[in-house]
Amino acid sequence: MPAASLLPRAAAAAGSLVFTSWGGTTQEAQKTAWVRPFTKASGVRVQMDGPTDYGKLKAMVESGNVSWDVVDVEYDFAAQAARDGLLEPIDFSVVKRDALDPRFVTDHAVGSFYYAFVLGYGTKPFPAAPKGWADLFDTKTFPGKRTFYKWSAPGALEIALLADGVAPDKLYPLDLDRAFAKLDTIKSEIIWWSGGAQSQQLLASGEVAMGQFWNGRVAALEQDRQPVAIAWEQNLTTADMLVVPKGSRNRKAAMEFLATATGAKEQADFAAATRYAPINLGSAKLMDPAVAETLPDRHAATQIDLNMEYWAKNREEIGKRWYAWQAR
Amino acid sequence: MTTARMQALPLPDAPPPWTRRLRGLGAVLPALVLVTLLFVVPVLALLLRSVTEPAPGLSNYATFFGGTTYLKVLGNTFLIAGLVTASTLMIGFPTAWFLAVAPRRMAGLLTGIVVLSMWTNLLARTYAWMVLLQGTGLINRALLGLGLIAAPLTLTNNLVGVTVGMTYIMLPFMVLPLASAMRTIDPSVLQAASLCGATRWQCLVHILLPMVSGAIASGALMVFVMSLGYFVTPALLGGTANMMLPELIAQLVQSLLDWGLASAAATILLVLTLILYTLQIRFFGTRGAA
């Protein structure tokens, strides 16, 4: 194999793989909860890389020079990438499908962790607590800047429609005109966050009064005793997914890594560190009840599943419209 | 180069025999191959992609010039680059003059400070400006505390934020070439002018400016072109309404996987930059571009 000799030794040698995720505290927790036990048990060395970049992933697969073996991606991208032939099918003789939440398993991806978009707010500025998405658009009763996730992704459009009175079971297909019209009403008050740390900075500093957040990021602020809180009403849930790019040189080790990462204990440990919920159905009983209480899966009654198949089909079209609207 | 070989070189008006020309080509061949592989091939691939994806034709260019969004982003890009160039020149010119005329040790120290800021992590500098400029930031708190304003000024997520942040980052690229050009000016020329009765303004306009016009042009071009391609700072300090072309290209590549349109946008940016560069060489000569 002359080509392989040009590559870094560690990546080419059997018994190693490269795991790519989004960086920051999430990837740190993945390293502690999944990678260390995996390497200890299997002897396979895992190199960490990041952040995830869909363009890079596509380029790797297209050029046949795949240096990532396991990648943490968003669910709608996983669905689209599977359709575009960018992913290896999951080997379910290695990964135990029955043990996982069926919402977060497909033929080409398994859940990484499961999160919710929640309404996060500073507890100081308001006499009464905001309760749901409608309050996010009510700048009279709750004055101040708002923050939303900057990138085109499931979440903000659904929030606008729910706030406008659309029933949860009537969300899809999304009424984009109505959603953008609703967002227009507060557009001048919006400060966008492009990463988790930035969202925390905006909320903790009081720069924004409330906004759309990943639940784990607000939970981390609460643990730091910052004056912030979460409203769980109509929290929007989906999962990050773990995928194996097509042509991975360490496919077998990658499947074994997926089996470990989605294990009951490993998922429970990750959840305890990040406050994102486990996708393994057996994790709940392994967790400290006080911690389990703070996870999105305890708010199932007020939960709405984001429709990732819809998003996978429409993500490009919605994305173009989203960025055009933002730039206007 | 030895004297013997220099003598062997043909006179300019006598074209070398083809064997020697070939030998000359052999000498530059490695560099030529390197430039072709690292620059020409990727640019050609980019061009090709812009007219072949998703279907052969000029549809990507039609999309770009047909929609108001992309044109607005292009306009933003040039507006911000222009504002940043103007403000770096306004701040950079007096700074550079000060560096040029200051006593040597003082000048060394100040140059060190200018250069040091270039070595600091870009993201850290941008975040620092976010903290300074935001509504609950240091600047607003100070102004509120002094009673100068009643409500916080909006200094981030808009044109002000991007311009301030990028001016700070681009300043060294204006100051350093200007200062090195100004150092070559003999101060006695200015003294002579003022002895002959020239006002300070006349000294500046008729003596100093003409002497450094090449350096101004080259500094301004460098800042302008670098600003056109900037990504991190505008993305963090500007709002989405001030989006610049590089951020749009990144979105198209990373998030929408629309590489055809991204290639078209990149090609447009490249062509406009080359036009600017050509104009600069034409009007200020190669001296300014050095």
XYZ file of C-alpha atoms in Angstrom:
618
model
C 0.000 0.000 0.000
C 2.174 2.890 -1.166
C -0.517 5.486 -0.528
C -0.884 4.549 3.105
C 2.775 5.112 3.808
C 2.313 8.830 3.208
C -0.223 9.078 5.995
C 0.515 9.681 9.639
C 1.398 6.358 11.164
C -1.144 6.436 13.922
C -4.077 6.906 11.563
C -2.998 4.213 9.138
C -2.053 1.540 11.612
C -4.673 -0.997 12.591
C -5.984 -0.550 16.101
C -6.507 3.182 15.939
C -9.198 5.552 14.785
C -10.024 9.230 14.551
C -13.099 10.591 16.328
C -14.356 14.002 15.285
C -16.814 16.077 17.257
C -17.710 19.695 17.956
C -15.005 20.539 20.467
C -15.502 22.310 23.782
C -17.041 20.763 26.860
C -19.125 18.300 24.851
C -16.114 16.669 23.229
C -14.254 16.692 26.554
C -17.123 14.739 28.078
C -17.154 12.333 25.128
C -13.459 11.750 25.665
C -13.893 11.012 29.349
C -17.095 8.982 29.159
C -16.546 7.022 25.922
C -13.026 7.219 24.530
C -11.066 6.367 27.676
C -13.112 3.248 28.557
C -13.046 2.172 24.896
C -9.268 2.441 24.601
C -8.830 0.719 27.939
C -11.018 -2.236 26.956
C -9.999 -2.635 23.314
C -6.476 -1.254 23.125
C -7.539 0.840 20.141
C -6.019 4.297 20.205
C -8.423 7.129 19.492
C -7.261 10.455 18.103
C -9.576 13.381 18.689
C -10.238 15.871 15.919
C -12.688 18.695 15.387
C -14.773 20.631 14.927
C -17.125 18.713 12.673
C -17.261 20.225 9.205
C -19.743 18.822 6.690
C -17.853 20.259 3.742
C -14.707 18.477 4.891
C -16.564 15.219 5.394
C -17.995 15.393 1.888
C -14.599 16.269 0.418
C -12.965 13.309 2.187
C -15.479 10.818 0.877
C -15.393 12.279 -2.640
C -11.608 12.225 -2.841
C -11.391 8.770 -1.272
C -8.977 10.074 1.344
C -11.006 9.558 4.500
C -9.136 10.461 7.655
C -12.150 10.587 9.994
C -13.614 7.298 11.240
C -16.398 8.386 13.574
C -18.031 11.803 13.316
C -20.580 13.524 15.546
C -23.129 15.269 13.284
C -26.604 16.752 13.467
C -29.491 14.391 12.768
C -30.754 16.094 9.619
C -27.280 16.045 8.143
C -26.942 12.343 9.015
C -30.176 11.601 7.150
C -29.153 13.639 4.129
C -25.602 12.253 4.054
C -26.967 8.698 4.179
C -29.115 9.474 1.145
C -26.155 11.003 -0.679
C -24.106 7.860 -0.078
C -21.541 9.517 2.194
C -21.915 7.062 5.097
C -21.122 3.449 5.942
C -24.108 1.405 7.109
C -24.071 0.639 10.825
C -23.113 -2.941 11.676
C -25.912 -3.930 14.035
C -24.226 -7.219 14.854
C -21.765 -5.053 16.795
C -24.033 -2.195 17.900
C -27.041 -3.386 19.923
C -29.984 -1.723 18.225
C -32.609 -2.979 20.709
C -30.945 -1.165 23.581
C -31.300 2.256 21.936
C -34.140 4.766 21.778
C -35.740 3.920 18.402
C -36.187 7.628 17.630
C -32.443 8.021 17.411
C -31.275 5.048 15.342
C -31.184 4.750 11.555
C -29.457 2.307 9.232
C -26.532 4.702 8.857
C -26.362 6.513 12.206
C -26.777 5.983 15.935
C -27.617 8.637 18.494
C -24.733 10.394 20.174
C -26.741 12.202 22.822
C -30.177 13.621 22.975
C -30.849 17.286 23.653
C -33.592 19.830 23.759
C -33.894 23.388 22.586
C -35.349 25.171 25.581
C -36.342 28.679 26.528
C -33.519 29.950 28.725
C -33.839 33.258 30.580
C -32.134 35.445 33.134
C -34.018 35.281 36.409
C -33.251 38.831 37.513
C -34.802 41.126 34.898
C -38.408 39.972 35.125
C -40.873 40.023 38.001
C -42.699 37.014 36.538
C -41.020 34.074 34.844
C -41.539 33.557 31.108
C -43.233 30.241 30.482
C -43.250 29.373 26.816
C -42.204 30.343 23.314
C -44.940 33.005 23.048
C -43.144 34.945 25.803
C -39.971 34.912 23.713
C -41.788 37.066 21.165
C -43.495 39.268 23.729
C -41.014 42.112 24.076
C -43.587 44.336 25.822
C -44.034 42.160 28.889
C -40.484 40.839 28.771
C -38.238 43.573 27.332
C -34.685 42.901 26.244
C -32.606 41.294 23.523
C -33.306 37.764 22.327
C -30.874 35.153 21.136
C -31.323 32.373 18.608
C -29.119 29.735 17.013
C -27.520 31.411 14.019
C -27.232 28.513 11.595
C -30.029 27.090 9.542
C -31.100 24.140 11.658
C -34.226 22.595 13.124
C -35.496 24.736 16.003
C -35.974 28.454 15.449
C -38.623 28.152 12.741
C -40.579 25.658 14.840
C -40.318 28.012 17.811
C -41.736 30.896 15.761
C -44.663 28.773 14.589
C -45.432 27.440 18.071
C -45.316 30.982 19.421
C -47.717 32.009 16.695
C -50.205 29.409 17.891
C -49.584 26.476 15.574
C -50.466 23.182 17.264
C -47.482 20.846 17.805
C -48.991 18.106 15.656
C -49.599 20.573 12.806
C -46.006 21.873 12.629
C -44.923 19.907 9.563
C -44.602 20.699 6.750
C -43.348 24.028 8.111
C -45.252 27.118 7.037
C -42.108 29.088 6.213
C -43.876 32.332 5.290
C -45.662 32.373 8.619
C -42.511 31.469 10.547
C -40.429 34.232 8.960
C -43.245 36.742 9.423
C -43.272 35.908 13.131
C -39.496 36.161 13.402
C -39.673 39.521 11.614
C -41.611 40.939 14.576
C -38.517 40.692 16.814
C -35.738 40.632 14.217
C -34.195 43.907 15.373
C -33.939 42.504 18.903
C -32.144 39.315 17.911
C -28.481 38.644 18.672
C -27.373 35.362 17.109
C -25.219 32.784 18.797
C -23.059 30.549 16.664
C -21.601 28.309 19.365
C -22.548 27.031 22.815
C -19.962 29.065 24.705
C -21.171 32.241 23.030
C -24.775 31.472 23.979
C -23.710 31.131 27.603
C -21.764 34.374 27.498
C -24.768 36.258 26.131
C -27.145 34.954 28.782
C -24.815 35.075 31.773
C -23.682 38.644 31.038
C -27.260 39.824 30.726
C -26.642 40.877 27.133
C -29.815 39.003 26.215
C -32.904 38.581 28.343
C -33.876 35.200 26.959
C -33.540 32.954 23.985
C -33.295 29.571 22.351
C -30.616 27.425 24.002
C -29.312 23.880 24.142
C -30.536 22.696 27.512
C -27.060 21.549 28.591
C -25.599 25.018 28.183
C -28.160 26.643 30.487
C -27.842 23.719 32.910
C -24.098 24.359 33.100
C -24.760 28.015 33.962
C -27.253 26.953 36.641
C -24.625 24.634 38.120
C -22.302 27.647 38.247
C -25.030 29.426 40.253
C -25.674 32.019 37.585
C -29.134 33.646 37.813
C -30.630 31.785 34.867
C -33.434 29.279 34.444
C -35.063 26.985 31.909
C -38.704 26.884 30.794
C -39.356 23.337 29.572
C -42.778 23.990 28.058
C -42.748 22.721 24.446
C -39.061 21.870 24.555
C -37.907 20.745 21.123
C -35.913 17.576 21.034
C -33.584 15.804 18.706
C -30.266 14.021 18.903
C -26.776 14.374 17.594
C -25.787 11.308 15.619
C -22.586 9.323 15.280
C -21.741 8.320 11.731
C -18.925 6.502 9.927
C -17.881 8.208 6.670
C -17.873 5.958 3.612
C -14.421 4.546 2.984
C -13.259 4.764 6.602
C -10.016 2.837 6.896
C -10.876 1.632 10.373
C -14.467 0.600 9.851
C -14.362 -2.379 12.181
C -12.834 -0.436 15.057
C -15.291 2.389 14.359
C -18.274 0.045 14.802
C -16.806 -1.226 18.068
C -16.379 2.367 19.195
C -20.042 3.078 18.380
C -21.057 0.058 20.456
C -19.118 1.415 23.428
C -20.240 5.028 22.990
C -23.899 4.006 22.973
C -23.485 1.630 25.922
C -25.727 2.098 28.971
C -22.974 3.129 31.368
C -21.065 5.274 28.882
C -24.251 7.134 27.937
C -25.144 7.622 31.600
C -21.679 9.016 32.370
C -21.862 11.420 29.437
C -25.326 12.600 30.505
C -24.133 13.252 34.040
C -21.303 15.407 32.719
C -23.277 17.416 30.150
C -26.969 17.244 31.107
C -27.811 15.918 27.670
C -29.971 12.821 27.856
C -28.770 9.268 27.128
C -30.044 7.477 24.040
C -29.492 4.054 25.606
C -32.751 2.882 27.200
C -30.846 1.192 30.033
C -28.950 4.306 31.148
C -31.702 5.901 33.244
C -31.512 3.352 36.037
C -27.749 3.780 36.299
C -28.012 7.486 36.985
C -28.053 9.579 40.121
C -31.756 10.526 40.472
C -30.888 14.152 41.200
C -29.044 14.381 37.892
C -31.650 12.396 35.950
C -34.241 14.904 37.118
C -32.548 17.704 35.136
C -32.414 15.890 31.778
C -34.688 16.487 28.777
C -36.161 12.976 28.966
C -37.822 13.951 32.258
C -39.860 16.518 30.388
C -41.351 14.100 27.883
C -44.879 15.297 28.636
C -44.180 18.791 27.290
C -41.798 17.626 24.608
C -42.049 18.001 20.832
C -39.908 15.875 18.519
C -38.318 17.828 15.700
C -39.081 16.089 12.418
C -35.636 15.250 11.106
C -36.794 13.413 8.012
C -38.644 16.548 6.942
C -35.516 18.596 7.582
C -33.253 16.178 5.743
C -35.463 16.490 2.679
C -35.709 20.277 2.830
C -32.548 21.428 4.565
C -30.941 22.976 1.484
C -34.000 24.866 0.399
C -34.773 26.098 3.919
C -31.112 26.925 4.462
C -30.948 29.206 1.451
C -34.079 31.001 2.529
C -32.861 31.274 6.116
C -29.559 32.925 5.218
C -31.227 35.197 2.682
C -33.679 36.311 5.361
C -30.880 36.879 7.873
C -28.842 38.957 5.446
C -31.769 41.178 4.577
C 26.376 34.204 -9.771
C 29.930 34.164 -11.077
C 31.325 36.826 -13.356
C 31.898 34.285 -16.085
C 28.240 33.351 -16.197
C 27.135 36.935 -16.090
C 29.263 37.632 -19.125
C 27.702 34.643 -20.840
C 24.272 36.219 -20.569
C 23.071 37.538 -23.925
C 22.412 41.199 -24.552
C 18.752 42.161 -24.158
C 18.251 42.895 -27.852
C 19.736 39.590 -28.982
C 17.261 36.805 -28.227
C 18.988 33.756 -26.763
C 19.230 30.623 -28.884
C 16.436 28.180 -28.106
C 18.764 25.776 -26.280
C 19.614 28.448 -23.771
C 16.024 29.459 -23.418
C 15.180 25.870 -22.599
C 17.958 25.797 -20.036
C 16.542 28.959 -18.506
C 13.166 27.263 -18.311
C 14.797 24.339 -16.538
C 15.975 26.689 -13.801
C 12.519 28.056 -13.061
C 10.726 24.771 -13.706
C 10.528 23.623 -10.059
C 9.026 26.957 -9.021
C 6.661 26.872 -11.982
C 5.476 23.357 -11.118
C 4.991 24.342 -7.486
C 2.962 27.434 -8.346
C 0.906 25.459 -10.849
C 0.165 22.668 -8.395
C -0.518 24.833 -5.379
C -2.248 27.784 -6.971
C -3.234 27.452 -10.624
C -4.745 23.977 -10.403
C -6.969 24.727 -7.366
C -8.140 27.976 -8.947
C -8.970 26.190 -12.183
C -10.790 23.478 -10.229
C -12.741 26.229 -8.486
C -13.644 27.833 -11.799
C -14.627 24.496 -13.249
C -16.783 23.636 -10.276
C -18.611 26.956 -10.542
C -19.748 26.162 -14.093
C -20.381 22.425 -13.739
C -22.229 21.993 -10.429
C -25.081 21.142 -10.138
C -25.475 21.336 -13.943
C -23.151 22.630 -16.686
C -23.718 26.281 -17.476
C -23.699 29.664 -15.837
C -26.639 28.996 -13.509
C -24.550 29.706 -10.388
C -23.530 33.114 -11.683
C -27.137 33.783 -12.664
C -28.208 32.884 -9.118
C -25.534 35.121 -7.648
C -26.284 38.185 -9.743
C -30.007 37.445 -10.000
C -30.848 37.570 -6.299
C -30.696 40.665 -4.118
C -29.267 38.685 -1.199
C -25.943 37.805 -2.774
C -25.489 41.254 -4.252
C -26.203 42.762 -0.859
C -23.592 40.509 0.713
C -21.115 41.534 -1.990
C -21.956 45.187 -1.319
C -21.473 44.659 2.436
C -18.108 43.080 1.765
C -16.821 46.071 -0.184
C -18.431 48.605 2.146
C -16.833 47.072 5.227
C -13.451 46.634 3.529
C -13.632 50.290 2.474
C -14.589 51.527 5.943
C -11.833 49.480 7.538
C -9.266 50.774 5.041
C -10.320 54.369 5.646
C -10.233 54.076 9.417
C -6.906 52.210 9.497
C -5.457 54.972 7.309
C -6.851 57.696 9.570
C -5.440 56.090 12.704
C -2.416 54.518 11.055
C -1.004 57.606 9.363
C -0.331 59.687 12.485
C 0.757 56.570 14.364
C 3.277 55.726 11.652
C 4.583 59.299 11.593
C 5.022 59.208 15.304
C 6.935 55.919 15.010
C 9.106 57.417 12.287
C 10.103 60.562 14.158
C 10.209 59.222 17.713
C 13.606 58.630 19.373
C 14.961 55.216 18.434
C 14.322 53.356 21.688
C 10.828 54.740 21.986
C 10.105 53.829 18.353
C 11.388 50.304 18.926
C 9.136 49.883 21.930
C 6.082 51.208 20.080
C 6.768 49.038 17.044
C 6.999 46.093 19.411
C 3.546 46.899 20.784
C 2.095 47.125 17.269
C 3.652 43.810 16.253
C 2.722 42.112 19.507
C -0.963 42.632 18.828
C -0.501 40.768 15.543
C 0.826 37.745 17.394
C -2.081 37.505 19.798
C -4.695 34.907 18.933
C -7.252 36.365 16.538
C -10.209 34.754 18.263
C -9.079 36.051 21.638
C -8.777 39.603 20.264
C -12.210 39.370 18.684
C -13.793 38.045 21.869
C -12.116 40.834 23.797
C -13.836 43.368 21.570
C -17.149 41.573 22.086
C -16.739 41.944 25.825
C -15.768 45.606 25.498
C -18.472 46.627 23.046
C -21.573 44.733 24.124
C -24.517 46.395 25.866
C -23.325 45.302 29.306
C -19.698 45.789 28.289
C -16.975 48.028 29.655
C -17.472 50.917 27.221
C -21.217 51.148 27.718
C -20.906 50.801 31.494
C -18.329 53.548 31.620
C -20.441 55.882 29.504
C -23.547 55.078 31.573
C -21.624 55.570 34.801
C -20.342 58.958 33.671
C -23.891 59.934 32.784
C -22.986 60.590 29.157
C -25.677 58.269 27.805
C -29.051 57.219 29.163
C -29.302 53.805 27.527
C -26.565 51.433 26.292
C -25.362 52.118 22.747
C -25.597 49.249 20.281
C -21.967 48.714 19.386
C -21.899 45.030 18.412
C -23.771 42.933 15.892
C -23.724 45.835 13.492
C -21.465 47.868 11.235
C -19.835 49.651 14.180
C -18.745 46.386 15.774
C -17.214 44.924 12.614
C -15.460 48.156 11.692
C -13.936 48.647 15.138
C -12.839 45.030 15.487
C -11.384 44.762 12.011
C -9.674 48.158 12.149
C -7.864 47.012 15.258
C -6.775 43.798 13.569
C -5.696 45.450 10.312
C -3.878 48.425 11.862
C -0.378 46.865 11.862
C -0.631 46.176 8.132
C -1.072 49.903 7.552
C 1.306 51.220 10.192
C 4.340 49.089 9.362
C 4.703 49.894 5.625
C 3.879 53.567 6.262
C 6.404 53.876 9.062
C 9.151 52.247 7.030
C 8.503 54.632 4.135
C 8.398 57.649 6.449
C 11.669 56.669 8.085
C 13.458 57.232 4.775
C 12.277 60.849 4.647
C 14.858 63.352 5.747
C 13.138 65.586 8.352
C 15.254 68.528 7.178
C 13.176 68.581 3.984
C 10.134 69.449 6.054
C 12.121 71.905 8.141
C 13.284 73.604 4.966
C 9.723 73.873 3.746
C 8.505 75.439 6.939
C 11.466 77.841 6.989
C 10.358 78.955 3.552
C 6.970 79.769 5.025
C 4.917 76.659 4.317
C 2.146 76.023 6.815
C 1.845 72.654 8.531
C -0.992 71.785 6.212
C 1.053 72.655 3.145
C 3.932 70.568 4.464
C 1.627 67.612 4.836
C -0.169 67.911 1.512
C 2.662 69.025 -0.763
C 5.664 67.285 0.756
C 4.848 64.404 3.084
C 1.892 62.895 1.251
C 3.514 62.733 -2.200
C 6.587 61.100 -0.676
C 4.605 58.317 0.958
C 1.794 57.932 -1.562
C 3.199 54.623 -2.768
C 3.302 53.270 0.775
C -0.241 54.530 1.436
C -1.456 52.782 -1.701
C 0.262 49.541 -0.858
C -0.891 49.612 2.784
C -4.428 50.481 1.750
C -4.528 47.738 -0.863
C -3.191 45.179 1.585
C -5.763 46.136 4.232
C -8.578 46.286 1.698
C -7.812 42.928 0.125
C -7.254 41.211 3.472
C -10.531 42.670 4.729
C -12.362 41.273 1.718
C -11.345 37.789 2.751
C -11.884 38.111 6.491
C -14.095 35.648 8.248
C -13.906 35.286 12.026
C -14.191 38.894 13.130
C -17.173 39.899 10.948
C -18.950 36.669 11.855
C -18.622 37.396 15.581
C -18.859 41.184 15.792
C -21.233 41.866 12.919
C -24.893 41.065 12.804
C -26.316 38.832 10.115
C -27.359 41.945 8.187
C -23.667 42.822 7.698
C -22.715 39.407 6.406
C -19.596 39.393 4.236
C -18.843 37.157 1.278
C -16.381 34.810 3.030
C -19.002 33.931 5.626
C -21.535 33.256 2.900
C -19.046 31.013 1.115
C -18.368 29.126 4.339
C -22.104 28.594 4.859
C -22.526 27.335 1.314
C -19.606 24.939 1.659
C -20.029 23.685 5.208
C -23.692 23.816 5.889
C -25.567 23.776 2.585
C -22.991 21.722 0.624
C -23.722 23.913 -2.397
C -20.202 23.912 -3.751
C -21.162 25.155 -7.179
C -22.535 28.447 -5.896
C -19.728 28.722 -3.347
C -17.178 28.333 -6.142
C -18.937 30.986 -8.183
C -18.912 33.380 -5.213
C -15.230 32.669 -4.558
C -14.396 33.214 -8.231
C -16.214 36.545 -8.223
C -14.298 37.639 -5.128
C -11.009 36.543 -6.693
C -11.654 38.359 -9.967
C -12.639 41.586 -8.200
C -9.518 41.383 -6.054
C -7.303 40.876 -9.103
C -8.903 43.864 -10.814
C -8.117 46.014 -7.788
C -4.570 44.760 -7.723
C -4.093 45.538 -11.412
C -5.453 49.048 -10.940
C -3.106 49.618 -8.048
C -0.065 48.500 -10.037
C -1.162 50.652 -12.951
C -1.590 53.824 -10.964
C 1.121 53.470 -8.366
C 3.601 51.210 -10.135
C 5.300 48.137 -8.758
C 7.074 50.276 -6.166
C 3.869 50.604 -4.224
C 3.105 46.921 -4.385
C 6.487 45.827 -3.086
